[in-house]
Each structure stands twice: as structure tokens, then as C-alpha cells.
mmCIF file of C-alpha atoms in Angstrom:
data_model
loop_
_atom_site.group_PDB
_atom_site.id
_atom_site.type_symbol
_atom_site.label_atom_id
_atom_site.label_comp_id
_atom_site.label_asym_id
_atom_site.label_seq_id
_atom_site.Cartn_x
_atom_site.Cartn_y
_atom_site.Cartn_z
ATOM 1 C CA MET A 13 66.365 65.996 -8.179
ATOM 2 C CA ASP A 14 68.667 65.820 -5.160
ATOM 3 C CA PHE A 15 67.674 66.933 -1.688
ATOM 4 C CA GLU A 16 69.709 70.140 -1.665
ATOM 5 C CA SER A 17 68.171 71.456 -4.891
ATOM 6 C CA ARG A 18 64.688 70.502 -3.652
ATOM 7 C CA ILE A 19 65.252 72.466 -0.442
ATOM 8 C CA ASN A 20 66.536 75.405 -2.511
ATOM 9 C CA ALA A 21 63.395 75.278 -4.675
ATOM 10 C CA ILE A 22 61.178 75.245 -1.557
ATOM 11 C CA GLU A 23 63.047 78.235 -0.154
ATOM 12 C CA LYS A 24 62.917 80.138 -3.449
ATOM 13 C CA SER A 25 59.177 79.546 -3.921
ATOM 14 C CA ASN A 26 58.525 80.174 -0.213
ATOM 15 C CA ASP A 27 56.394 77.005 -0.110
ATOM 16 C CA VAL A 28 55.756 76.986 3.636
ATOM 17 C CA ALA A 29 53.488 73.932 3.463
ATOM 18 C CA ALA A 30 56.230 71.762 1.922
ATOM 19 C CA LEU A 31 58.127 71.644 5.244
ATOM 20 C CA GLY A 32 55.046 71.187 7.433
ATOM 21 C CA THR A 33 54.227 68.061 9.379
ATOM 22 C CA PRO A 34 52.146 65.381 7.610
ATOM 23 C CA GLU A 35 49.023 66.594 9.438
ATOM 24 C CA GLU A 36 49.716 70.208 8.449
ATOM 25 C CA GLN A 37 50.261 69.160 4.846
ATOM 26 C CA GLN A 38 46.950 67.257 4.845
ATOM 27 C CA THR A 39 45.131 70.289 6.242
ATOM 28 C CA TRP A 40 46.812 72.549 3.657
ATOM 29 C CA ALA A 41 45.816 70.155 0.850
ATOM 30 C CA ARG A 42 42.199 70.124 2.137
ATOM 31 C CA LEU A 43 42.200 73.933 2.172
ATOM 32 C CA LYS A 44 43.499 73.900 -1.424
ATOM 33 C CA ARG A 45 40.666 71.578 -2.498
ATOM 34 C CA ILE A 46 38.122 73.860 -0.828
ATOM 35 C CA GLU A 47 39.759 76.835 -2.545
ATOM 36 C CA ASP A 48 39.497 75.055 -5.902
ATOM 37 C CA PHE A 49 35.822 74.316 -5.238
ATOM 38 C CA LEU A 50 35.154 77.939 -4.325
ATOM 39 C CA ALA A 51 37.040 79.130 -7.427
ATOM 40 C CA ALA A 52 34.849 76.878 -9.564
ATOM 41 C CA HIS A 53 31.732 78.627 -8.137
ATOM 42 C CA PRO A 54 32.719 82.317 -7.996
ATOM 43 C CA ASP A 55 29.236 83.785 -8.367
ATOM 44 C CA ASP A 56 27.391 81.617 -5.843
ATOM 45 C CA PRO A 57 26.118 83.881 -3.020
ATOM 46 C CA ASP A 58 25.403 80.851 -0.767
ATOM 47 C CA LEU A 59 29.151 80.218 -0.512
ATOM 48 C CA ALA A 60 30.035 83.696 0.804
ATOM 49 C CA GLU A 61 30.161 82.553 4.425
ATOM 50 C CA MET A 62 32.213 79.541 3.410
ATOM 51 C CA ARG A 63 34.640 81.832 1.521
ATOM 52 C CA GLU A 64 35.115 83.954 4.630
ATOM 53 C CA LYS A 65 35.749 80.907 6.862
ATOM 54 C CA HIS A 66 38.138 79.488 4.254
ATOM 55 C CA ARG A 67 40.046 82.764 4.026
ATOM 56 C CA LEU A 68 40.345 82.896 7.822
ATOM 57 C CA MET A 69 41.408 79.241 8.175
ATOM 58 C CA LYS A 70 43.917 79.534 5.316
ATOM 59 C CA GLY A 71 45.365 82.674 6.889
ATOM 60 C CA VAL A 72 45.784 81.020 10.290
ATOM 61 C CA MET A 73 47.328 77.915 8.728
ATOM 62 C CA TYR A 74 49.678 79.993 6.573
ATOM 63 C CA TRP A 75 50.713 82.065 9.589
ATOM 64 C CA ARG A 76 51.520 78.879 11.591
ATOM 65 C CA LEU A 77 53.520 77.397 8.736
ATOM 66 C CA ALA A 78 55.332 80.668 7.951
ATOM 67 C CA GLU A 79 56.225 81.214 11.600
ATOM 68 C CA SER A 80 58.238 77.967 11.783
ATOM 69 C CA PHE A 81 59.413 77.948 8.136
ATOM 70 C CA LYS A 82 62.946 79.300 8.774
ATOM 71 C CA ALA A 83 63.602 76.857 11.629
ATOM 72 C CA ARG A 84 62.256 73.933 9.616
ATOM 73 C CA LEU A 85 64.320 74.975 6.593
ATOM 74 C CA TRP A 86 67.460 75.113 8.742
ATOM 75 C CA ASN A 87 66.672 71.667 10.246
ATOM 76 C CA GLN A 88 66.130 70.216 6.784
ATOM 77 C CA ARG A 89 69.461 71.599 5.524
ATOM 78 C CA ARG A 90 71.228 70.153 8.562
ATOM 79 C CA SER A 91 69.511 66.791 8.031
ATOM 80 C CA VAL A 92 70.557 66.798 4.381
ATOM 81 C CA LYS A 93 74.178 67.448 5.365
ATOM 82 C CA GLU A 94 74.065 64.604 7.890
ATOM 83 C CA LEU A 95 72.500 62.318 5.295
ATOM 84 C CA GLU A 96 75.165 63.244 2.754
ATOM 85 C CA ALA A 97 77.895 62.476 5.286
ATOM 86 C CA GLU A 98 76.255 59.120 6.080
ATOM 87 C CA LEU A 99 75.867 58.433 2.358
ATOM 88 C CA LYS A 100 79.573 59.086 1.781
ATOM 89 C CA GLU A 101 80.469 56.806 4.687
ATOM 90 C CA THR A 102 78.157 54.109 3.329
ATOM 91 C CA GLN A 103 79.710 54.433 -0.121
ATOM 92 C CA LYS A 104 83.206 54.086 1.381
ATOM 93 C CA ARG A 105 82.136 50.992 3.257
ATOM 94 C CA ALA A 106 80.515 49.574 0.126
ATOM 95 C CA VAL A 107 83.828 49.994 -1.691
ATOM 96 C CA LEU A 108 85.645 48.253 1.167
ATOM 97 C CA VAL A 109 83.152 45.383 1.085
ATOM 98 C CA LYS A 110 83.555 45.089 -2.670
ATOM 99 C CA GLN A 111 87.345 44.995 -2.286
ATOM 100 C CA ALA A 112 87.045 42.367 0.434
ATOM 101 C CA ARG A 113 84.856 40.245 -1.821
ATOM 102 C CA VAL A 114 87.417 40.477 -4.605
ATOM 103 C CA GLY A 115 90.236 39.492 -2.234
ATOM 104 C CA THR A 116 88.331 36.576 -0.715
ATOM 105 C CA PRO A 117 88.101 33.307 -2.615
ATOM 106 C CA LEU A 118 84.579 32.524 -3.765
ATOM 107 C CA THR A 119 84.972 28.789 -3.289
ATOM 108 C CA THR A 120 86.559 26.722 -0.588
ATOM 109 C CA GLY A 121 88.184 24.361 -3.086
ATOM 110 C CA GLY A 122 91.663 25.608 -2.218
ATOM 111 C CA TYR A 123 90.966 25.086 1.453
ATOM 112 C CA ALA A 124 89.545 21.627 0.807
ATOM 113 C CA THR A 125 92.800 20.585 -0.894
ATOM 114 C CA ARG A 126 94.866 21.904 2.014
ATOM 115 C CA VAL A 127 92.604 20.215 4.550
ATOM 116 C CA ALA A 128 92.829 16.897 2.664
ATOM 117 C CA ALA A 129 96.641 17.123 2.650
ATOM 118 C CA LEU A 130 96.681 17.920 6.354
ATOM 119 C CA ARG A 131 94.218 15.083 7.038
ATOM 120 C CA ALA A 132 96.616 12.618 5.333
ATOM 121 C CA ARG A 133 99.515 13.967 7.399
ATOM 122 C CA ILE A 134 97.467 13.732 10.592
ATOM 123 C CA ASP A 135 96.529 10.137 9.773
ATOM 124 C CA GLU A 136 100.214 9.308 9.198
ATOM 125 C CA LEU A 137 101.163 10.930 12.505
ATOM 126 C CA HIS A 138 98.409 8.986 14.275
ATOM 127 C CA GLN A 139 99.837 5.734 12.875
ATOM 128 C CA ARG A 140 103.372 6.704 13.933
ATOM 129 C CA LEU A 141 102.066 7.589 17.379
ATOM 130 C CA ALA A 142 100.274 4.219 17.680
ATOM 131 C CA ASP A 143 103.483 2.405 16.614
ATOM 132 C CA ALA A 144 105.560 4.373 19.088
ATOM 133 C CA ALA A 145 103.032 3.663 21.865
ATOM 134 C CA GLU A 146 103.159 -0.075 21.048
ATOM 135 C CA LYS A 147 106.977 -0.071 21.123
ATOM 136 C CA GLN A 148 106.907 1.836 24.406
ATOM 137 C CA ASN A 149 104.490 -0.708 25.909
ATOM 138 C CA ASP A 150 106.720 -3.600 24.759
ATOM 139 C CA PHE A 151 109.780 -1.910 26.257
ATOM 140 C CA LEU A 152 107.958 -1.276 29.551
ATOM 141 C CA GLN A 153 106.850 -4.922 29.697
ATOM 142 C CA VAL A 154 110.418 -6.170 29.138
ATOM 143 C CA LEU A 155 111.689 -3.728 31.741
ATOM 144 C CA ALA A 156 109.008 -4.805 34.248
ATOM 145 C CA VAL A 157 109.708 -8.536 33.679
ATOM 146 C CA ARG A 158 113.453 -7.949 34.111
ATOM 147 C CA GLU A 159 112.865 -6.023 37.325
ATOM 148 C CA LEU A 160 110.496 -8.671 38.679
ATOM 149 C CA GLU A 161 112.986 -11.444 37.863
ATOM 150 C CA GLY A 162 115.705 -9.488 39.670
ATOM 151 C CA GLN A 163 113.430 -9.152 42.712
ATOM 152 C CA LYS A 164 112.599 -12.876 42.521
ATOM 153 C CA GLN A 165 116.320 -13.766 42.573
ATOM 154 C CA ARG A 166 116.936 -11.458 45.524
ATOM 155 C CA ILE A 167 114.010 -13.010 47.408
ATOM 156 C CA GLU A 168 115.338 -16.483 46.652
ATOM 157 C CA THR A 169 118.753 -15.384 47.913
ATOM 158 C CA TYR A 170 117.134 -13.972 51.058
ATOM 159 C CA GLN A 171 115.242 -17.260 51.552
ATOM 160 C CA VAL A 172 118.472 -19.273 51.269
ATOM 161 C CA GLN A 173 120.208 -16.930 53.732
ATOM 162 C CA ALA A 174 117.221 -17.136 56.094
ATOM 163 C CA ARG A 175 117.268 -20.977 55.997
ATOM 164 C CA TYR A 176 121.003 -20.971 56.641
ATOM 165 C CA GLU A 177 120.594 -18.626 59.611
ATOM 166 C CA LEU A 178 117.719 -20.751 60.944
ATOM 167 C CA ALA A 179 119.857 -23.880 60.675
ATOM 168 C CA ALA A 180 122.716 -22.086 62.419
ATOM 169 C CA ILE A 181 120.364 -21.137 65.245
ATOM 170 C CA TYR A 182 119.198 -24.781 65.550
ATOM 171 C CA ASP A 183 122.820 -25.963 65.582
ATOM 172 C CA ARG A 184 123.807 -23.583 68.339
ATOM 173 C CA ALA A 185 120.772 -24.483 70.330
ATOM 174 C CA SER A 186 121.441 -28.222 70.019
ATOM 175 C CA SER A 187 125.201 -28.027 70.713
ATOM 176 C CA ALA A 188 125.041 -25.681 73.624
ATOM 177 C CA PRO A 189 125.332 -27.212 77.130
ATOM 178 C CA PRO A 190 122.068 -27.485 78.935
ATOM 179 C CA PRO A 191 121.438 -24.632 81.234
ATOM 180 C CA LYS A 192 122.115 -25.174 84.874
ATOM 181 C CA ALA A 193 119.264 -25.243 87.217
ATOM 182 C CA LYS A 194 119.192 -22.454 89.629
ATOM 183 C CA PRO A 195 118.961 -23.173 93.328
#
């Protein structure tokens, strides 16, 4: 039985206790048990006072439940509508999840193959990079040696020129007339 038909049955039978709080339902059930006990002993005069108290308590309880019955019925109908809307949304999402599961591979075997192929390519590129780095280092060493040799030759040239200039200075100093003494 779905919720809507259950609410309709409660409304049709005017079962005010069905929409009561758990405490109210327990009290109503206790009153029903007492009523059953009293019905089982209809001719007992010792239970007359108990019958009167039961009638009064049942009347008060019924009045409390009946007073809020319409509001509780309306709240229950609204709750059922909200639940139905949530149920529809949940069912839609369940369908979407099911579709996503169908569209998603169950194993990662396909990915493992692609990763292995990419790993081989990465390893090859690492080797090419190491080779290129080695060639670059060799080239830089040759270039540095060539530059240092060029600097060495220039320094040697500068040393020869410096020696020549030093010798020229010595020659001029030795061939120049001695300076005259000043009076």
C-alpha cells in the first residue's frame, strides 16, 4: 500500500489516532486494551468507576486527537508529496549513475596498455635527452678549450710585446746621454 492510499484510508475511516504522536498512539493503544478488558467483564459492578474514568480519559484523548487531525492530515499529505518528489529525483539520479557505470570501463586494462606505451616513449625521450645533453657538454668543452687556447695565444703575444717594450726602454735608457748636473 502506498502512502497516498494509506492517508486516504485514514481520512475515510476518521482514524484520529493514526496521525498522533508516538506517545499519543501509545496512550490510545493503552486505552483500547483497557476498553477490551472492560468489555470482557461487562457485568462486574466493581469496574463501574473504572468504566467512568476510562470513558472520560478516552473522550479527552479523542478530543485532543480530533482537534489536530485536519492539520496533521494536511501535513502528512504535504510530506508525502515532498517524499514523492525526492523519490523521483532519486530515481532520476539512479538512472544517471547506471548510465555512467555503463559508459565507464570496468577495468583499467585499456589504460594500462596506454600507460605502458607512453612509458616506453618517455624512456626513449629520456635516452634522447641524455644523448643530447652529452653532445652539448662535449661541444661546450671543445668551445671552452678553443676559447682558452685563443686567450693563451693572446697572452703570449702580449708577453712578447711587453718584453720588446721593456727592452726598448732599457735601450733608450742606456743610449741616452747622462743627465747634466744642475748647479
